[in-house]
Short mmCIF file of C-alpha atoms in Angstrom, two decimals:
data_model
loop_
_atom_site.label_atom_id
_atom_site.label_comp_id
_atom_site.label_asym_id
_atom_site.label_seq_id
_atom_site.Cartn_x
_atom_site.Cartn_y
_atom_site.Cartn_z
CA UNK W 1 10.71 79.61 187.85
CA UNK W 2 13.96 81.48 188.87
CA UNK W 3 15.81 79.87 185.70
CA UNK W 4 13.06 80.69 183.57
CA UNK W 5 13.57 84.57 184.57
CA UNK W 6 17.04 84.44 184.22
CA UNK W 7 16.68 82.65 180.90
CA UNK W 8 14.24 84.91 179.85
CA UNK W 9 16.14 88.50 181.11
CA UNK W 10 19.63 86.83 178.91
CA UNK W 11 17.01 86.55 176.03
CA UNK W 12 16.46 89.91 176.02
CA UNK W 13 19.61 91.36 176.81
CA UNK W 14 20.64 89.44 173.91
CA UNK W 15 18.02 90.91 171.55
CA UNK W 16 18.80 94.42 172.67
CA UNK W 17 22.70 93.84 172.37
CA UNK W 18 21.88 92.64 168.30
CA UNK W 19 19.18 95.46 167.86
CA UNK W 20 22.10 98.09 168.69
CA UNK W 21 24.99 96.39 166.92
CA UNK W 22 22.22 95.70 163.80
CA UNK W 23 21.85 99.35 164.15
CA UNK W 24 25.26 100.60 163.87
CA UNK W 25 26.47 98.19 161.54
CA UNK W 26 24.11 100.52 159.01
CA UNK W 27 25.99 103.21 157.34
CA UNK W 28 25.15 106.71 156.61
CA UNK W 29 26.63 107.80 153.19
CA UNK W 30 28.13 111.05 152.35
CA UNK W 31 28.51 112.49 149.23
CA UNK W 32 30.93 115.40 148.74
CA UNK W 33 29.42 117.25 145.06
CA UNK W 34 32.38 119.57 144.27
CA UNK W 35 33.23 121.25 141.11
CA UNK W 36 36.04 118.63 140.18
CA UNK W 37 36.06 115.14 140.21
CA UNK W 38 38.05 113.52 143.32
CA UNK W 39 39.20 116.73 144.61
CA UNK W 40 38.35 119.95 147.60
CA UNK W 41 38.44 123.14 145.58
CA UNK W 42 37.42 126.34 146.36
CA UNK W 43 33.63 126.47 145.77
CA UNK W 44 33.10 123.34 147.06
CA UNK W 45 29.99 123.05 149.69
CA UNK W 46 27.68 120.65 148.30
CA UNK W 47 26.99 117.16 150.59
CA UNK W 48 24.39 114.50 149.67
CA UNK W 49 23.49 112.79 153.16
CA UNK W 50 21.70 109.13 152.51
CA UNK W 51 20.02 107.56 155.54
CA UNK W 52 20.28 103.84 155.93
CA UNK W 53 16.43 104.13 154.82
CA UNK W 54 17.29 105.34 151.77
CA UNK W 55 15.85 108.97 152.37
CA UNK W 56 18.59 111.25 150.61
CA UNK W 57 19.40 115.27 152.25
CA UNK W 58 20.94 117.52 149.76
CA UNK W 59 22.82 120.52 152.01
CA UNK W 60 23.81 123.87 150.71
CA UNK W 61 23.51 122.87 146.66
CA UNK W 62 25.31 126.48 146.18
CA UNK W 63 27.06 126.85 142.60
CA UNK W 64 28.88 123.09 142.38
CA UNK W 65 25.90 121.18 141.54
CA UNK W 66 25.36 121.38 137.97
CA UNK W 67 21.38 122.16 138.16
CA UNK W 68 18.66 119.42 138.39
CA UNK W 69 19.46 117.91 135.56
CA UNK W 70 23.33 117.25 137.50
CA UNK W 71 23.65 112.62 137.10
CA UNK W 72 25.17 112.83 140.42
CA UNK W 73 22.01 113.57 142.35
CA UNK W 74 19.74 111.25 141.49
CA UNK W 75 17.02 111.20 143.97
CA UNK W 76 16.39 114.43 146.39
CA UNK W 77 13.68 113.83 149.73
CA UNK W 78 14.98 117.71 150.74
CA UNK W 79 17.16 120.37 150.55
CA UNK W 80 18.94 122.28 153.49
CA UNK W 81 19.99 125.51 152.69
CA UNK W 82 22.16 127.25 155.92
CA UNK W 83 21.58 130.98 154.64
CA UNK W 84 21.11 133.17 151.32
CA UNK W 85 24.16 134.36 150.51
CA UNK W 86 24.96 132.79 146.30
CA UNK W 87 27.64 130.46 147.32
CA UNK W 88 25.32 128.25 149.23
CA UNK W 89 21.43 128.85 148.18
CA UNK W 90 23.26 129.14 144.51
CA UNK W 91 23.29 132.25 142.71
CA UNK W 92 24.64 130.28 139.77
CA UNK W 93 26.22 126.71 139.53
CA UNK W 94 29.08 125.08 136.93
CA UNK W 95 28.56 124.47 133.43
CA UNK W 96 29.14 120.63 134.06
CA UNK W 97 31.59 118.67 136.51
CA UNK W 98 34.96 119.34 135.69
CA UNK W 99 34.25 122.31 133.79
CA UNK W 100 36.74 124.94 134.28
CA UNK W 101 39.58 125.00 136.85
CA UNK W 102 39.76 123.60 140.51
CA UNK W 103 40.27 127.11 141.87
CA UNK W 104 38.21 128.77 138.86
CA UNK W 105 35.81 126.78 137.64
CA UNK W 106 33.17 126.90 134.78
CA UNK W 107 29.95 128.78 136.26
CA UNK W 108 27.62 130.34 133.41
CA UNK W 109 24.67 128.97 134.26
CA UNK W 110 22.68 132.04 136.10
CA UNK W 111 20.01 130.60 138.80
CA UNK W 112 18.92 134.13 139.97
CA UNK W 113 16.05 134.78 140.72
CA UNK W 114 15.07 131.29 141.51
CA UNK W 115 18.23 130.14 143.35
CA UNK W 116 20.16 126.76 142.41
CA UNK W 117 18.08 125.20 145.27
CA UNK W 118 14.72 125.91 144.31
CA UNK W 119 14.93 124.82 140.76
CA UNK W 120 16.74 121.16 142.06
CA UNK W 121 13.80 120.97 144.73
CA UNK W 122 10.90 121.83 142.02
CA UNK W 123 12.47 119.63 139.81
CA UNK W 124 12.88 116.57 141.80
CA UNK W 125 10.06 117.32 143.75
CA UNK W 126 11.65 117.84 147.12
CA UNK W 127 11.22 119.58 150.32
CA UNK W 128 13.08 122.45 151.15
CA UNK W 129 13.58 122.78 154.87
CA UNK W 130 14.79 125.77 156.73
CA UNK W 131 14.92 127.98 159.73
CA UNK W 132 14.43 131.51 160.40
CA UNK W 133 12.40 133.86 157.99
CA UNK W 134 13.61 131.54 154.70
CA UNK W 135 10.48 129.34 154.59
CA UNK W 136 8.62 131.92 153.10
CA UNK W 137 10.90 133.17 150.48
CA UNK W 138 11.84 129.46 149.20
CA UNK W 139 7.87 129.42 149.25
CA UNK W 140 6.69 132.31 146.84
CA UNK W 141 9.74 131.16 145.02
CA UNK W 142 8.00 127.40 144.77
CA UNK W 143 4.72 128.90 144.19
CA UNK W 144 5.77 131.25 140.98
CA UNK W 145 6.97 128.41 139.18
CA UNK W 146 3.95 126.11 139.48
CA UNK W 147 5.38 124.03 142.56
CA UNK W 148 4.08 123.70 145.75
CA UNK W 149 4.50 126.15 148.25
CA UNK W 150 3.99 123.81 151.40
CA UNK W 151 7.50 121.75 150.15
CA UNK W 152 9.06 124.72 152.18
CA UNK W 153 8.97 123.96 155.66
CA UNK W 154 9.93 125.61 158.52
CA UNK W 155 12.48 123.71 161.54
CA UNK W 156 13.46 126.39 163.94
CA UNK W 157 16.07 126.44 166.95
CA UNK W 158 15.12 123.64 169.48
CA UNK W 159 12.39 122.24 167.31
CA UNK W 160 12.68 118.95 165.02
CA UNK W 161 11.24 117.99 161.59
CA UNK W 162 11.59 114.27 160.41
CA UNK W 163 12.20 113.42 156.78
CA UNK W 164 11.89 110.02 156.30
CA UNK W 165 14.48 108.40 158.60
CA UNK W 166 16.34 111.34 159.35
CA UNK W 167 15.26 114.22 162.24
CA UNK W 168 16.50 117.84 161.37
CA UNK W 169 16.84 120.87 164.02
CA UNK W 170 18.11 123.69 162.84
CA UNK W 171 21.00 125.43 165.35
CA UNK W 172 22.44 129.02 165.97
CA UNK W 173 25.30 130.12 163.16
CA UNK W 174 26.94 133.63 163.76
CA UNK W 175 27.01 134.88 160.05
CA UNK W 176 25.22 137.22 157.97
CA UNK W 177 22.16 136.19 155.79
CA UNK W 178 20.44 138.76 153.44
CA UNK W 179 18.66 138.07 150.30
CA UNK W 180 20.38 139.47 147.63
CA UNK W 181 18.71 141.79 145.04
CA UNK W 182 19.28 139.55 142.10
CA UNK W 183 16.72 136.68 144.01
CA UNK W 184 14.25 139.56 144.24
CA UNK W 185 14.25 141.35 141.15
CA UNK W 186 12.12 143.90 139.51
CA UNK W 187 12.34 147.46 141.03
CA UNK W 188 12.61 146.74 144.38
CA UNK W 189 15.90 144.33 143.69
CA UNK W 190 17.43 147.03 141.24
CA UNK W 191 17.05 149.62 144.42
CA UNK W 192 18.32 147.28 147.13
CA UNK W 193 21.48 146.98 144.69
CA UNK W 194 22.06 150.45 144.11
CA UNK W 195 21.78 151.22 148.18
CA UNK W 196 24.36 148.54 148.78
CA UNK W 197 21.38 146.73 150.67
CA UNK W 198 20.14 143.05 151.36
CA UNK W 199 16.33 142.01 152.13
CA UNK W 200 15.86 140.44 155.79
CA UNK W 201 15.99 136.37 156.05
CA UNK W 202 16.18 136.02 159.64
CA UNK W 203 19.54 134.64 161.34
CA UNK W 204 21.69 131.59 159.30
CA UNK W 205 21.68 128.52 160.52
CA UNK W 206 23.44 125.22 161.38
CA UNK W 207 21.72 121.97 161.31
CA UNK W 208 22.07 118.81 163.46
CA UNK W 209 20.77 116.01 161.24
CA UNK W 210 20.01 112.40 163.52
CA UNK W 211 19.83 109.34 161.38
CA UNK W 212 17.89 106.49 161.57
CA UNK W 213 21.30 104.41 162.95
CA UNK W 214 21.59 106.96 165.42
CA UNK W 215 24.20 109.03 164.19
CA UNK W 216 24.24 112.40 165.17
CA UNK W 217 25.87 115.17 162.61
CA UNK W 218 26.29 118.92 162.85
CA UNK W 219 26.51 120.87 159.93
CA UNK W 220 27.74 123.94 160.81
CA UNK W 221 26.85 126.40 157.84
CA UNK W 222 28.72 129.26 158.37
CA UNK W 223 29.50 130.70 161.35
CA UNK W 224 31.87 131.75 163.72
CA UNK W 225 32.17 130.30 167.10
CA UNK W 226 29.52 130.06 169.05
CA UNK W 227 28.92 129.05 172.98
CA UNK W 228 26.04 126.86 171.30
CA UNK W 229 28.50 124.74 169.72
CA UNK W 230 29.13 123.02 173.36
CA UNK W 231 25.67 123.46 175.03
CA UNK W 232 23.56 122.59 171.86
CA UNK W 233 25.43 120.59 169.39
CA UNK W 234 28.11 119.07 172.17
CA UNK W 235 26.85 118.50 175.10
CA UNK W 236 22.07 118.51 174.46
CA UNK W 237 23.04 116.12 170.99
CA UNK W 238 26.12 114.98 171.47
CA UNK W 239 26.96 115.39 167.44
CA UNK W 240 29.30 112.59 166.28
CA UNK W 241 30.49 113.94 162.63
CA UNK W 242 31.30 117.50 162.29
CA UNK W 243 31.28 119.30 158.94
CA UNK W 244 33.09 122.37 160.01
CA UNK W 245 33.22 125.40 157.73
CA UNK W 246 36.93 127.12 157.79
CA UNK W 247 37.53 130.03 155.38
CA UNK W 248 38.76 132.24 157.44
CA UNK W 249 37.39 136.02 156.91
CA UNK W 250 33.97 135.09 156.24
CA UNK W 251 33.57 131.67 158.44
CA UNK W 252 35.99 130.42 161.21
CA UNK W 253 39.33 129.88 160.20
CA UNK W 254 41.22 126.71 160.50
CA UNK W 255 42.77 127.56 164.11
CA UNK W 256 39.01 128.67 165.00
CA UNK W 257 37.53 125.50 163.33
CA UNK W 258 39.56 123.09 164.94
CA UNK W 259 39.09 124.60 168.44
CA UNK W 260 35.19 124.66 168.07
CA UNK W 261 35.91 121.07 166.99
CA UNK W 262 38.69 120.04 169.56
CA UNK W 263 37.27 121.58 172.76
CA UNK W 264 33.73 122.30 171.80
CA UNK W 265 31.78 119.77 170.46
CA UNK W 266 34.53 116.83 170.68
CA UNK W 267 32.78 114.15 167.82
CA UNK W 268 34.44 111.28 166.65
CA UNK W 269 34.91 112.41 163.09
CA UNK W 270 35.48 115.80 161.17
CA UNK W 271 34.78 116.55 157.35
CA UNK W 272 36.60 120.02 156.57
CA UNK W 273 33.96 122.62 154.08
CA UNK W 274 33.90 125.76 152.78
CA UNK W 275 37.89 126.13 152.50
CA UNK W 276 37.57 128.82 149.86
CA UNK W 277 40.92 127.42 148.26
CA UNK W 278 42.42 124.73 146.42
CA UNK W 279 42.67 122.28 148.79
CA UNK W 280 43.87 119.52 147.39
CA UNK W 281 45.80 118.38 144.02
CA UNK W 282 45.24 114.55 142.89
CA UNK W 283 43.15 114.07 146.16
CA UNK W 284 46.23 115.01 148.97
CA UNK W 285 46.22 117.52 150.73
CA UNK W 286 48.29 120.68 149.81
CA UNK W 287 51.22 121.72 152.20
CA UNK W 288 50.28 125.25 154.04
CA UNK W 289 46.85 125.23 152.98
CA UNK W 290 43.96 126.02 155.28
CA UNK W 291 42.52 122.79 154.75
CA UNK W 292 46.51 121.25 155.88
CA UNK W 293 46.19 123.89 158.90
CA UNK W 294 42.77 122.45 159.85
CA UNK W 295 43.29 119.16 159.94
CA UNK W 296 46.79 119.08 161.57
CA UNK W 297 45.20 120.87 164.37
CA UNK W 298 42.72 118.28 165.40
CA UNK W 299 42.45 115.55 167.86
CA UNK W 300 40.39 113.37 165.75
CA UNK W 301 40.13 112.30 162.68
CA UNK W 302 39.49 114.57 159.76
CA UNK W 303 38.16 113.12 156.21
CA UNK W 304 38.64 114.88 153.23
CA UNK W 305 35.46 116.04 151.09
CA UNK W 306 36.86 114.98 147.63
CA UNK W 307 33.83 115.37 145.01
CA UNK W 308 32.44 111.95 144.12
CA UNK W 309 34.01 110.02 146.50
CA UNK W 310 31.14 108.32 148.92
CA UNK W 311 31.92 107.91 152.68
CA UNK W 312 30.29 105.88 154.66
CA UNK W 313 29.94 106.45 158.78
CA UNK W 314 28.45 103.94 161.35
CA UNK W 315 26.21 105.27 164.34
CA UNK W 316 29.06 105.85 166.23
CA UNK W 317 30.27 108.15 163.79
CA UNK W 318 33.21 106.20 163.02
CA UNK W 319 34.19 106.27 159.02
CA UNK W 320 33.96 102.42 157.79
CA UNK W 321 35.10 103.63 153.93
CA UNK W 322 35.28 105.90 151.77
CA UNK W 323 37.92 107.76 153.89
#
C-alpha cells in the first residue's frame, strides 16, 4: 500500500512538474507597431500583445498605427488606451508605414473627434478597456458611430477584467490626462480651446496584463515614479516584463526609468517606450541617446521595440526570440 502512495504522489509530482514547464514553454508575442519598419523612432508607442490563446491586446494605438485598415494588425480582442492625450488615444496616425521620416514621419490622416482607437476598435469589433472616467467617453464615442457602447469597459485600480486568456488591472500612473477639445467638438470643444482648457478623464493609468502562461507585464503608460511601482506592480504582482516609458519632461527620464526598473519593480526583462527621439538607425542603438542612457543603466536585460519585429517571452519573462 505504502509503494502504491509513493508511486502515486511521484505520479503527480510528475504531472505538475510537465503542467508548469508545458506552461512556460508557451510564448507571449510582442509586437512593436512603429512608424518605420525595423526601427524605435520618436512617435513610437504602439504594442500588439498575443496570448498563447491566441487573444490579441492592442496598447496605446496613438498616431503609428496606420488606422483599421493598417495589414499589421490583423485581428484586435481589445484596446488599452493609458490616457487621452493624441500621442497615445491618437489624435491622428501616419499616412502608411514608412511614410515620412523616422524622427518626422508622415501623419495626415486626422482621427479627431473619434480618436485612432475608437475607429480600430469599431472597426475590428473590439473591446476597449480602461480605467478611470474614460469608459464613458470611448462609449458615446462607440455609440455615435453605430457601435456598441458596452465594448467600453471599465477595469479600475485593484480590480481585474479577463479578455480571453489574458487578466487586465489597471495601476496608478502620475501624468496628466484631459480630453482635448478637438475629441469633443462643437461649441463646447471650440471654448475649451480658446481657455487653454482640457475636459476631465479621471487619473492615467498603467496596466499589469497576466497571461495565460503566467507571465506577468506592466505597462507603465506614462508616468513618473510612483511608490506603487514596488508595492503594486513589484512586490502584490510581481511583473516580469517592464515596458517603461522614458522621455524625459513629460514621462520619466532614462535615469528615472531605469531606477523604477532597477530598484522598484526588479522583472526579468525591460522593453524601452515612448523615447520621443530617434532611437535607433538600421535597428542599433544610437550613441548618447535616451534610449542608449536607459538601457546602459539597467541590471537586466533591455529589448529594443523595433517596429515589426515580433518578440517572443516565456512565463518567466525571459525573451526566447525576437530579441
Amino acid at each position: 500500500m505504502l509503494v502504491r502512495s509513493v508511486g502515486l504522489a511521484v505520479a503527480l509530482i510528475g504531472s505538475l512538474a510537465f503542467s508548469t514547464g508545458a506552461a512556460e514553454a508557451q510564448t507571449v508575442s510582442v509586437t512593436p507597431l512603429g512608424s518605420h519598419d525595423g526601427e524605435f523612432c520618436r512617435f513610437d508607442r504602439a504594442m500588439m500583445f498575443e496570448d498563447p490563446d491566441g487573444t490579441r491586446i492592442l496598447y496605446d494605438a496613438g498616431r503609428t498605427v496606420a488606422g483599421v485598415d493598417d495589414p499589421r494588425l490583423g485581428k484586435v480582442d481589445a484596446l488599452l488606451v493609458s490616457h487621452m492625450h493624441g500621442d497615445h488615444v491618437g489624435d491622428r496616425h501616419i499616412d502608411a508605414v514608412n511614410a515620412g521620416e523616422c524622427g518626422a514621419p508622415a501623419m495626415t490622416k486626422v482621427d479627431a473627434p473619434n480618436t485612432n482607437s475608437v475607429n480600430i476598435a469599431l472597426g475590428k469589433s473590439a473591446l476597449i478597456v480602461t480605467g478611470s472616467e474614460m469608459p464613458r467617453f470611448f462609449a458615446s464615442k462607440l455609440k455615435a458611430l453605430g457601435g456598441d457602447p458596452k465594448k467600453s469597459q471599465l477595469v479600475r485600480f485593484g480590480a481585474s477584467r479577463k479578455v480571453g486568456g489574458v487578466t487586465i488591472t489597471t495601476v496608478p500612473a502620475v501624468h496628466s490626462n484631459g480630453v482635448a477639445g478637438a475629441f469633443i467638438g462643437g461649441e463646447l470643444g471650440k471654448l475649451l480651446n480658446a481657455s487653454g482648457l482640457t475636459a476631465y478623464a479621471g487619473p492615467p493609468t498603467g496596466y499589469v496584463l497576466t497571461f495565460s502562461n503566467g507571465l506577468v507585464t506592466y505597462l507603465s503608460g506614462d508616468t513618473g515614479v510612483t511608490a506603487e511601482q514596488r508595492t503594486v506592480v513589484g512586490e502584490q504582482y510581481g511583473a516580469e516584463l517592464v515596458v517603461m516609458n522614458i522621455g524625459d519632461t513629460y514621462t520619466t527620464g532614462p535615469t528615472e526609468a531605469a531606477f523604477v526598473v532597477n530598484e522598484l519593480i526588479k522583472p526579468v526583462s525591460v522593453i524601452p517606450s515612448h523615447a520621443n527621439e530617434i532611437g535607433t538607425k538600421g535597428g542599433k542603438v544610437i550613441a548618447g541617446t535616451k534610449t542608449d542612457t536607459f538601457i546602459k543603466a539597467l541590471k537586466v536585460p533591455a529589448h529594443l521595440p523595433l517596429s515589426g519585429k515580433v518578440m517572443a517571452f516565456d512565463g518567466a519573462g525571459k525573451c526566447t526570440s525576437g530579441c
